[in-house]
XYZ file of C-alpha atoms in Angstrom:
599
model
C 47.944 13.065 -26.104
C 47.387 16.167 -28.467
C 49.133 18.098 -26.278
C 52.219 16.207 -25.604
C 52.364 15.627 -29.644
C 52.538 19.599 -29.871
C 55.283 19.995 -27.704
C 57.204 17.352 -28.927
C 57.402 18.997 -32.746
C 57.306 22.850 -31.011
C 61.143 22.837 -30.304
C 61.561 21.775 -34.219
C 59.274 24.067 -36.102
C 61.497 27.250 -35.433
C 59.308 29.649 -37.820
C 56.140 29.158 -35.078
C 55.524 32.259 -33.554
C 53.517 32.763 -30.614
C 49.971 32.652 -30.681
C 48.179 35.089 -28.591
C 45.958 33.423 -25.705
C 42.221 34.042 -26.068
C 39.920 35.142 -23.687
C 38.036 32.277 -22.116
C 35.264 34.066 -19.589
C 31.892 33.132 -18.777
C 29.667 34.428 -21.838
C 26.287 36.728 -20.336
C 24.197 33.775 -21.611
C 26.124 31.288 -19.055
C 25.298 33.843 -16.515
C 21.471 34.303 -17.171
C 20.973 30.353 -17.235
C 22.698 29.959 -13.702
C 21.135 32.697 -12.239
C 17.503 31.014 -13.301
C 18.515 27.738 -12.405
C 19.474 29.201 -8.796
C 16.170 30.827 -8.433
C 13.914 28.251 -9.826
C 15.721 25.889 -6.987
C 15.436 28.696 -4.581
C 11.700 28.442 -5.492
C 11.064 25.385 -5.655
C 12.305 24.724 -2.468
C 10.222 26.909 -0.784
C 7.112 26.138 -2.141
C 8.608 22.141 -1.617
C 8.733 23.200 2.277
C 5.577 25.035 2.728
C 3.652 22.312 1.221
C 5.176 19.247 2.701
C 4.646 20.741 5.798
C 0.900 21.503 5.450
C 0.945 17.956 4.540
C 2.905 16.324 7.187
C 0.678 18.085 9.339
C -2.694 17.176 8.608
C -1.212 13.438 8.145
C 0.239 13.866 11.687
C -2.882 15.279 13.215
C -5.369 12.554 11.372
C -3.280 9.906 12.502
C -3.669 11.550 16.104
C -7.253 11.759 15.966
C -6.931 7.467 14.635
C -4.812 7.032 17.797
C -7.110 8.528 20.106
C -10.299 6.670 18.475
C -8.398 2.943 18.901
C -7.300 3.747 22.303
C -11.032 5.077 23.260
C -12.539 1.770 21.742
C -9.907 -0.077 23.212
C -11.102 1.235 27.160
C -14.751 0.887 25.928
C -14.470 -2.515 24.862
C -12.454 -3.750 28.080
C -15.206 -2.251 30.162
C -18.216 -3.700 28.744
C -16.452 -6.920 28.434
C -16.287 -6.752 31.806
C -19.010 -4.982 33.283
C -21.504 -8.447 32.821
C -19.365 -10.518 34.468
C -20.550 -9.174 38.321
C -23.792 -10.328 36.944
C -23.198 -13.455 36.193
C -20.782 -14.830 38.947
C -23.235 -13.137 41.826
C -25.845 -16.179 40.958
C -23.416 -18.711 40.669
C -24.975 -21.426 42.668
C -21.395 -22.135 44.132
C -20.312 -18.832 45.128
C -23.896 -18.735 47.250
C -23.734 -22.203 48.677
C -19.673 -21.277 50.252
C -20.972 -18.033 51.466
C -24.255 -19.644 53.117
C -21.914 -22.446 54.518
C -18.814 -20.324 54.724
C -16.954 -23.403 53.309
C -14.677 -21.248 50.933
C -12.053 -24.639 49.995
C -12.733 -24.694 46.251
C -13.794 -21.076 45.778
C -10.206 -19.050 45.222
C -9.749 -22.248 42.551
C -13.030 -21.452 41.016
C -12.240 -17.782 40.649
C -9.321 -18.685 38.795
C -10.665 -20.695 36.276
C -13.341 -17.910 35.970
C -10.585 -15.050 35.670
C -8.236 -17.508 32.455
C -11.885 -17.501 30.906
C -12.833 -14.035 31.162
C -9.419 -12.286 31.129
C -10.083 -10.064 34.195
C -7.542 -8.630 36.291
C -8.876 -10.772 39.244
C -11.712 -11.775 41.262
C -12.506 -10.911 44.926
C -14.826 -12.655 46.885
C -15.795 -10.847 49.998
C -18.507 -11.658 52.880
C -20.883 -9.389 54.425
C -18.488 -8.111 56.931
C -16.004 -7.350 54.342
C -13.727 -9.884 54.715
C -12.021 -11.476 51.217
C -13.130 -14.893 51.713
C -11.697 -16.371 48.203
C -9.362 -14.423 45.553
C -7.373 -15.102 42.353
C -4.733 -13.444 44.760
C -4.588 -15.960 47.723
C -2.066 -13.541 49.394
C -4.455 -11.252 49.609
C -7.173 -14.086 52.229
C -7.871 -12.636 55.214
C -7.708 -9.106 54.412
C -10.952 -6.667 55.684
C -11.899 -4.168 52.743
C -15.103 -2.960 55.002
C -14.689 0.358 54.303
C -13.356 0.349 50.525
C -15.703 2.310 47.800
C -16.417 -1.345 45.643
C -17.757 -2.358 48.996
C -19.557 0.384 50.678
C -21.204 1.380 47.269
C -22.327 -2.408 46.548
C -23.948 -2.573 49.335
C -25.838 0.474 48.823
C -27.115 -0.563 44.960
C -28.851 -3.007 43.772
C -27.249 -3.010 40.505
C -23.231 -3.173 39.212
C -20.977 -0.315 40.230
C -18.036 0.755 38.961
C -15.271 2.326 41.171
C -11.812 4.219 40.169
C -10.026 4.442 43.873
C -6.263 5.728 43.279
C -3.783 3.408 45.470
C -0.697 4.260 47.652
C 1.467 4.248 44.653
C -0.101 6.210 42.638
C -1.818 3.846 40.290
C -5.691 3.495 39.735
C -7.663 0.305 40.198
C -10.718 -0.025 38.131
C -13.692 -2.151 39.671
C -16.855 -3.426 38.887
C -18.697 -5.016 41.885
C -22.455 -6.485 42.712
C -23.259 -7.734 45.899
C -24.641 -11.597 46.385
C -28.025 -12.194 47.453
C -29.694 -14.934 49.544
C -33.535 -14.938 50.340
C -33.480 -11.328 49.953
C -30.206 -11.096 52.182
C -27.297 -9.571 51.795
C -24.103 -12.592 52.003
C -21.698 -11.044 50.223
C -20.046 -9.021 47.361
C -17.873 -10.240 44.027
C -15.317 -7.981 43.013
C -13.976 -7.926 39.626
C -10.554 -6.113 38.789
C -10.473 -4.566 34.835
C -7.000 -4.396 33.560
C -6.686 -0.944 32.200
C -3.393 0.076 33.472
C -2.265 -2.158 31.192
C -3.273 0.184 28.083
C 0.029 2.608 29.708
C 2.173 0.191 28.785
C 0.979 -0.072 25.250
C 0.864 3.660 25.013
C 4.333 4.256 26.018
C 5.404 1.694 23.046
C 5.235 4.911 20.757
C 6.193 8.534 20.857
C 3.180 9.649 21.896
C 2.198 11.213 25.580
C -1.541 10.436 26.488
C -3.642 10.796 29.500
C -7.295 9.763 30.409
C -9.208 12.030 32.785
C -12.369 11.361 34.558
C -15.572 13.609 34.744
C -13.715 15.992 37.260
C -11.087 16.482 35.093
C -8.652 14.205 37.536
C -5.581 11.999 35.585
C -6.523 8.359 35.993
C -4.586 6.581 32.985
C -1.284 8.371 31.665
C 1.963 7.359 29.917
C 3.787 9.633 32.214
C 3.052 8.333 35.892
C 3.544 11.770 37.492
C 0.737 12.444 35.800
C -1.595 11.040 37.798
C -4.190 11.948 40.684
C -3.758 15.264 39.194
C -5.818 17.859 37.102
C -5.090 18.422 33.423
C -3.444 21.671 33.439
C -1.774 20.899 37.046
C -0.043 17.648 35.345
C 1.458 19.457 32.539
C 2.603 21.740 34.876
C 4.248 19.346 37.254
C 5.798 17.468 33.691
C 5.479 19.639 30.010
C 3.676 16.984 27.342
C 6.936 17.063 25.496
C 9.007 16.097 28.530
C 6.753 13.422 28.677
C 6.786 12.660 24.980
C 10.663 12.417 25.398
C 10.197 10.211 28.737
C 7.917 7.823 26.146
C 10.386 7.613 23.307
C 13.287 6.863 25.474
C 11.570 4.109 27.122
C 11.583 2.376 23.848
C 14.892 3.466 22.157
C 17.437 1.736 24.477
C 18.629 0.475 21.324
C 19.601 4.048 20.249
C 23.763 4.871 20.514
C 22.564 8.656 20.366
C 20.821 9.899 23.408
C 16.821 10.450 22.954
C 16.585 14.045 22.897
C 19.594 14.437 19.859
C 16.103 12.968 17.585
C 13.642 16.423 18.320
C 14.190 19.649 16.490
C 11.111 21.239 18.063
C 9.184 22.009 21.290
C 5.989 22.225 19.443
C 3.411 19.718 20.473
C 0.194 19.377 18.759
C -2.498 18.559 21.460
C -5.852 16.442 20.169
C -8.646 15.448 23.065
C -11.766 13.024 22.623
C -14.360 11.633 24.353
C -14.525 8.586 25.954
C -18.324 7.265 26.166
C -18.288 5.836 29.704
C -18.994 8.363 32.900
C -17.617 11.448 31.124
C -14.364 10.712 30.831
C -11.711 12.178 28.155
C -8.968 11.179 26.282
C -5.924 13.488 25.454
C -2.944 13.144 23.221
C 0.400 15.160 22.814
C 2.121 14.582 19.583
C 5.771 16.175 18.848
C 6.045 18.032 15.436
C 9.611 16.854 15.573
C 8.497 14.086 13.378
C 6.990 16.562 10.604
C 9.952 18.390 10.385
C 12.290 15.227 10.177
C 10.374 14.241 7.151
C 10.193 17.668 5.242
C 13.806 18.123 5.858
C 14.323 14.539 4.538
C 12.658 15.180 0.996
C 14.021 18.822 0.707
C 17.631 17.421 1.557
C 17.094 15.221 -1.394
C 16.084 18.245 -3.632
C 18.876 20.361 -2.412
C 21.263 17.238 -3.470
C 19.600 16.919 -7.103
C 19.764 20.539 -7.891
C 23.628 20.709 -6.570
C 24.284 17.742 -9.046
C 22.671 19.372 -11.971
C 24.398 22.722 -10.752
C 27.492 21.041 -10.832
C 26.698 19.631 -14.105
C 26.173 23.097 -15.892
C 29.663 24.288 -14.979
C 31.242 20.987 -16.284
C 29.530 21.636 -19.852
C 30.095 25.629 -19.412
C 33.752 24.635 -18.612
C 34.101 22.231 -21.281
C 32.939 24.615 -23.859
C 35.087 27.458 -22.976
C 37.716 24.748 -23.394
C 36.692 23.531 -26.908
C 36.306 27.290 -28.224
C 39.694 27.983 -26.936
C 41.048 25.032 -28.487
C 39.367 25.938 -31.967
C 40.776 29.469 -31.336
C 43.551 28.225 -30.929
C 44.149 26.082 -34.318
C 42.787 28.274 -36.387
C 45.450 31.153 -35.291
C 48.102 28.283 -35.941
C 47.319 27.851 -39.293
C 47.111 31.054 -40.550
C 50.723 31.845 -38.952
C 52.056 28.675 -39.689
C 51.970 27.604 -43.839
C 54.821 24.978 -43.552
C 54.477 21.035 -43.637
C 55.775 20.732 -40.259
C 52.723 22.872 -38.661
C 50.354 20.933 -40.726
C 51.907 17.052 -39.709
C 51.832 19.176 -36.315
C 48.162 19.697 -36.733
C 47.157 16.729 -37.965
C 48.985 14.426 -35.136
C 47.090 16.701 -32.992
C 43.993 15.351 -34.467
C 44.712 12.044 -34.894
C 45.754 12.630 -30.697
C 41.671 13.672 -30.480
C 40.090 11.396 -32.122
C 42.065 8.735 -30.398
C 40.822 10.517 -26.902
C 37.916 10.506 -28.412
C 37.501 7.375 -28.683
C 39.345 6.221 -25.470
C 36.753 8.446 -23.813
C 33.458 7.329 -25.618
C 34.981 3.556 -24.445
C 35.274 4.756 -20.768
C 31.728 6.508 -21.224
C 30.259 3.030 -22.826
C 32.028 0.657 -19.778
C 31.143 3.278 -17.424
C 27.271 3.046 -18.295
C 27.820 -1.011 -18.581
C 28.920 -0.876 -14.910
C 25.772 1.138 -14.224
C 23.370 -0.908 -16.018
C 24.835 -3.943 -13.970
C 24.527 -2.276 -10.625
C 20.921 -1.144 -11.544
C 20.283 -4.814 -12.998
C 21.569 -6.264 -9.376
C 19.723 -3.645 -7.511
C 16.234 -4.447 -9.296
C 16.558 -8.204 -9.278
C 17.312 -8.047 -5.728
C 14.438 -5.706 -4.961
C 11.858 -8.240 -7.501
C 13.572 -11.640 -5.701
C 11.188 -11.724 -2.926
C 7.520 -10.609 -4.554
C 8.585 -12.941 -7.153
C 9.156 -15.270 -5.071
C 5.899 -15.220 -3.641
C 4.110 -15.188 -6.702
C 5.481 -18.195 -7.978
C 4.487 -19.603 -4.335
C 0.788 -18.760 -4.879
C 0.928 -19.550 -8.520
C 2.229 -23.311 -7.860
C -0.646 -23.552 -5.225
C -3.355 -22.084 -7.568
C -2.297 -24.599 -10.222
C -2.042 -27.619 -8.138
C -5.377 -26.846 -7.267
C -6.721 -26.327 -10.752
C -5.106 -29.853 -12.169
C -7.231 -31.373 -9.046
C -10.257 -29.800 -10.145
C -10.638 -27.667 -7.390
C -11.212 -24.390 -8.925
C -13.129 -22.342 -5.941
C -9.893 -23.332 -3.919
C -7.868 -21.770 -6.148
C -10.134 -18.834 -6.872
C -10.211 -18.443 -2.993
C -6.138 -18.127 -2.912
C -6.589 -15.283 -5.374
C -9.045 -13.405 -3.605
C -7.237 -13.323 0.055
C -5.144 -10.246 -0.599
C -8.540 -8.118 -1.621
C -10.202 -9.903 1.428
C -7.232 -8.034 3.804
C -7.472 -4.973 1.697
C -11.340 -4.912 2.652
C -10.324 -5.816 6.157
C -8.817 -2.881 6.681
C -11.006 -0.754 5.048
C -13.995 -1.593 7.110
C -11.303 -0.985 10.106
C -10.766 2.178 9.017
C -13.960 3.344 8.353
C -14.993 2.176 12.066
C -12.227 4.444 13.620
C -13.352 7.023 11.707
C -17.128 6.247 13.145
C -15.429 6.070 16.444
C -13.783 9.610 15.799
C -17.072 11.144 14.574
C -19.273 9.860 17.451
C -19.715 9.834 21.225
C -21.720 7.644 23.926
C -23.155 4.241 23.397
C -25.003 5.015 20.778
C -25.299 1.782 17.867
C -24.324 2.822 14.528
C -25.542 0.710 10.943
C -23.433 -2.217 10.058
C -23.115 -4.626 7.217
C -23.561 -8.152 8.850
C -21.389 -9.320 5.669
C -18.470 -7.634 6.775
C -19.081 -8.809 10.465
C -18.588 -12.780 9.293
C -16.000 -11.667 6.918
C -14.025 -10.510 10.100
C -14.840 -13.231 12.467
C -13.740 -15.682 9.853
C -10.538 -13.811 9.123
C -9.980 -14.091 13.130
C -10.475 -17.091 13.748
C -8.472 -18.454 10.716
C -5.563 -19.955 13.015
C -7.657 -22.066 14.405
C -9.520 -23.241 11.046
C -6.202 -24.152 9.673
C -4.679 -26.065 13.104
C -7.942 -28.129 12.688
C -8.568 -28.254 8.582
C -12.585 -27.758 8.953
C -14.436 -26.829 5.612
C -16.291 -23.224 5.936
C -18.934 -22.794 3.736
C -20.548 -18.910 3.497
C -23.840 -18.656 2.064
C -24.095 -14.744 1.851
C -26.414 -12.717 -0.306
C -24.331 -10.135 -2.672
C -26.927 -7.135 -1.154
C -26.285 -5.472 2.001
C -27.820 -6.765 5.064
C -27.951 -3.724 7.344
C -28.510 -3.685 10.801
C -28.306 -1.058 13.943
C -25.643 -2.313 16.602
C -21.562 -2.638 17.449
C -19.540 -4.088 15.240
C -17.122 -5.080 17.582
C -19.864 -6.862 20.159
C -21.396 -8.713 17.196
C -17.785 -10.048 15.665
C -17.443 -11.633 19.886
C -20.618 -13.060 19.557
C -20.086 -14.425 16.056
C -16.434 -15.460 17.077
C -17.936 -17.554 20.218
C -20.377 -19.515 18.004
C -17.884 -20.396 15.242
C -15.343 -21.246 18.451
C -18.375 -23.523 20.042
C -19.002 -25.445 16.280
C -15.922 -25.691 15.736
C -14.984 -27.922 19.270
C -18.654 -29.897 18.406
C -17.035 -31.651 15.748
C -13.370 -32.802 17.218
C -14.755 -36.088 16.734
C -16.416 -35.879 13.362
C -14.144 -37.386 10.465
C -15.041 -35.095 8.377
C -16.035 -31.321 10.529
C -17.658 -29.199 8.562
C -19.090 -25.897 10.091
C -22.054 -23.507 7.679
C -22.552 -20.108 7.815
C -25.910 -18.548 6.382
C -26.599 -15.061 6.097
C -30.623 -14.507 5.100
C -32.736 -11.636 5.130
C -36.569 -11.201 5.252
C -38.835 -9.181 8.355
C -35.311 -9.672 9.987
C -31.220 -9.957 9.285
C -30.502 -14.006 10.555
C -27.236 -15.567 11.454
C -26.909 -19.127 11.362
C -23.896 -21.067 12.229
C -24.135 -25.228 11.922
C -22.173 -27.880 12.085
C -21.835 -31.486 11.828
C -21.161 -32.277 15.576
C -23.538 -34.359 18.088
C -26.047 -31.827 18.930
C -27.170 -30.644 22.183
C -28.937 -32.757 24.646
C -30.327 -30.008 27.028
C -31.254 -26.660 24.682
C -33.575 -25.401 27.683
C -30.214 -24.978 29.806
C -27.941 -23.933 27.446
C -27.662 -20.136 27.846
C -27.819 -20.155 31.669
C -24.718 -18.904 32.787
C -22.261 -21.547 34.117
C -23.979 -24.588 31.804
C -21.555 -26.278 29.709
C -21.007 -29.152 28.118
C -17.096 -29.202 27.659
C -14.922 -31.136 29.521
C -13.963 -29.930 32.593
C -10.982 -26.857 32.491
C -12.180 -26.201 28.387
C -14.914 -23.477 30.240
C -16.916 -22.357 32.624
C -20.693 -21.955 30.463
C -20.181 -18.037 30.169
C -19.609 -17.607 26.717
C -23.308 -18.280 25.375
C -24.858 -16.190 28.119
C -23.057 -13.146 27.428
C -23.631 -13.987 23.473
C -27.291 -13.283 24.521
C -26.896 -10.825 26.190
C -24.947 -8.996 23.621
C -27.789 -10.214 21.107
C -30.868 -8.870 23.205
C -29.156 -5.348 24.049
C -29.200 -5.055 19.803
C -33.278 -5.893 20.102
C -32.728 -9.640 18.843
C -32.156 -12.739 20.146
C -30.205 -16.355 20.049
C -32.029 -19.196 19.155
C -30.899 -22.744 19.419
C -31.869 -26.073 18.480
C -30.516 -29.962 16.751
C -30.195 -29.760 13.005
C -32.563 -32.952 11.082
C -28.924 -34.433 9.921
C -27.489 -33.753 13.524
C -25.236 -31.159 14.798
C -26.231 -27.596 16.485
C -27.489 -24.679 15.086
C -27.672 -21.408 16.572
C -29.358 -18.673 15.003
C -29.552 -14.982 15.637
C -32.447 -12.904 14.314
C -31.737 -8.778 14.294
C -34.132 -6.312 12.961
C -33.880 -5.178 9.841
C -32.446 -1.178 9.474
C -34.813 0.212 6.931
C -34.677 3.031 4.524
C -36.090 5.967 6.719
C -34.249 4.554 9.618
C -30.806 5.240 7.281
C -32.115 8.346 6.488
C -33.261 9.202 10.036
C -29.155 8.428 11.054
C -27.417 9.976 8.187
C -29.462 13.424 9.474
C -28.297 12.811 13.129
């Protein structure tokens, strides 16, 4: 507007002279501050890449050496759940009586019911000639397996064997077999299948490669199935890890428009073994530093971006001060040269023309930060909608249960976030003690945290059947030697057992104690109708469910679990009715916890 009222009142004023242009350059002081802004950017995104990706890194490689930890406990744990089951089902009074009488009509059913309960593969039942008399399989009837390692090797021990025997497709079958006794005669051998191929098809869910060799070094479990049957170093000859590691990823990314290997920058793969505790095998992973450099090129994208804003934001003010001096220049040459009215109504419409910009401006800058305000208003109460939403959720609850005088409810509701948060603490700190240490060794445990898991496990089930938990548990630690995860299944078995002895109480109620004197006890009661035959009740195949709601293994291997820690599991009839089972583990003392922080 000041412009177009100086040209309107130009062609009038005909004793204006010209007024010389002045020189608008970039002053040396403009210069200097660009030329530190571009190096302290320059800088800081160097030091911004060299230290993201130091820290990328070591994230990457600790959450490799997590992987690797869960997936070794994973194999462990599906072993030993399995390995007691020979065990058990070679003096099954059935089994022996259908071999003795070769009457095998109900044994393929009974192997079923045996394989829901235990979760095994399946279950072979094979004579002495080596003929599979009853299976989970009933295709597979008939079939002679004489000279198959489970068999042969079976025969030749008197204890449970394991085998590994690679099949015609290329796949592994993990056994564990016993053979079946009769007046010190051989009648035949049970079979039992672990499921471990089934840990490939978790693995391949991510965009990791890993591969499980056995003590000579030979692939038995890998993502990549050309993998196995192999050596190590032959496999990754045969397929590179990050062939592999793309063969994973694309497995899972059917989703993806782009094809798989548009998503890696990098051939680097960081490799990170471990030891399996079970007959010297290993564990090896192949992680892709593609991911590292996806996120360091993320965050330094975003600091290129911020210092190209405020870049572009020094020229605009470097611009719009040349323009203001020149402007002021300008003026003040007019009104030296030009003492008439006309050049001063000139000058002061000009003015009046910039203060009304002015103005017009400061009006655009006010609605434009309005507009932001609003979009950052929208933004924020979009992003708080949901937590708050929640919050009033547990809030309502917490007072509802307050104005019916149930304050230890509410106080309960309050504490279940910090219960998860210590859940996965104490789930962290065991990978890490899986990470840090090999074989079968026990390790000390807090029995607190032990219930504290079980409950939070079986909490499904507590709420499908509304029974009141009460927890009597000192505020010490009650440390013992063992495995965690063996003493949460037997824990989880005996809350599962109280919990279906009171499905006809009005009222079920199950109590958890937690003592400690010469020894760490474990007693779980409830308000059921006891048991009527305690000297039977941990023989394997005794229940007292209905028939199809077990099969009387889940007690025996309980004790089993309890006597390999140097305890045991005691039951009897509470005075006010119901069952109580208790389980007595020695006490880890001082020096002992000194003796194992030194190992």
């Amino acid at each position: 507007m000041a412009d177009r009222a100086h040209n309107s009142h130009s062609s009038t004023a005909k004793t204006v002279k010209p007024v010389p242009t002045p020189r608008t350059g970039v002053s040396m002081r403009a210069r200097l501050a660009l030329l530190l802004l571009v190096s302290f950017a320059a800088a800081v995104i160097f030091f911004s890449n060299r230290w993201l990706t130091e820290r990328y890194t070591e994230t990457t490689r600790n959450r490799a050496e997590l992987r690797v930890a869960l997936y070794s406990g994973n194999l462990i744990s599906e072993l030993q759940r399995n390995s007691v089951v020979p065990l058990l089902l070679s003096r099954d009074p059935a089994l022996i009586n259908a071999l003795n009488s070769s009457d095998f009509t109900q044994s393929s059913s009974r192997l079923i019911s045996y394989r829901e309960e235990i979760e095994a593969k399946s279950l072979v039942l094979l004579d002495g000639d080596g003929r599979i008399v009853a299976a989970t399989n009933r295709e597979t009837l008939g079939e002679v397996h004489r000279s198959d390692p489970h068999f042969v090797d079976a025969l030749r021990s008197s204890e449970t064997v394991f085998s590994a025997v690679q099949t015609e497709a290329g796949a592994y079958e993990f056994t564990y077999s016993r053979k079946i006794e009769a007046g010190n005669k051989v009648i035949g051998v049970i079979v039992v299948e672990v499921d471990l191929n089934k840990f490939e098809a978790s693995w391949a869910g991510i965009s990791d490669a890993i591969l499980v060799t056995n003590s000579e070094g030979q692939v038995i479990l890998a993502t990549e199935p050309r993998w196995r049957g192999k050596h190590a170093d032959e496999a990754l000859e045969t397929v590179p890890a990050m062939a592999a590691i793309r063969r994973s990823f694309r497995s899972t990314a059917d989703w993806s428009a782009l094809p798989s290997e548009m998503l890696f920058l990098g051939e680097a793969v960081m490799r990170h073994e471990g030891r399996v505790p079970f007959q010297g095998w290993r564990i090896t992973s192949f992680t892709s530093y593609a991911s590292v450099r996806e996120k360091v090129n993320a965050f330094l994208s975003l600091e290129i971006m911020a210092f190209a804003m405020l870049l572009s934001l020094t020229f605009y003010l470097i611009s719009r001060r040349a323009q203001f001096r020149s402007l002021v220049f300008a003026q003040e040459s007019a009104e030296l040269r030009q003492l008439n009215d006309q050049l001063q109504r000139e000058i002061s419409e000009r003015q009046r023309a910039e203060k009304n910009l002015q103005v017009a401006e400061q009006t655009l800058a006010q609605s434009s930060k309005l507009a932001a305000l609003g979009e950052m208003s929208a933004a924020v109460s979009h992003e708080l909608n949901q937590p708050l939403a929640a919050m009033k959720t547990y809030l309502a609850g917490a007072k509802l249960l307050l104005q019916r005088k149930r304050p230890d409810e509410a106080l309960s509701s309050f504490q279940r976030i910090d219960d998860l948060i210590e859940r996965m603490g104490a789930i962290t700190k065991q990978l890490k003690s899986y990470a840090r240490k090999g074989g079968d060794a026990f390790e000390p445990m807090d029995i607190r945290d032990c219930v504290s898991s079980a409950l939070s496990m079986m909490e499904p089930q507590l709420k499908r059947r509304e029974v009141l938990i009460t927890r009597n548990i000192p505020r010490d630690p009650v440390m013992v030697m063992g495995d965690r995860l063996r003493l949460e299944q037997v824990l989880i078995n005996l809350m599962r057992n109280a919990i279906d002895a009171t499905k006809t109480v009005d009222a079920p109620q199950v109590d958890i104690i937690v003592s400690r004197g010469d020894y760490a006890l474990i007693s779980v009661r409830d308000n059921g109708t006891g048991v009527s035959d305690l000297d039977n009740l941990f023989e394997p195949f005794y229940t007292t469910k209905a028939p199809g709601d077990g099969v009387g293994l889940g007690l025996a291997i309980s004790s089993g679990i309890v006597n390999d820690f140097g305890g045991r599991l005691i039951a009897r009839n509470g005075q006010d009715g119901g069952a109580v089972f208790e389980v007595e583990l020695p006490i880890l003392k001082e020096d002992d916890r000194d003796i194992e922080a030194a190992e």
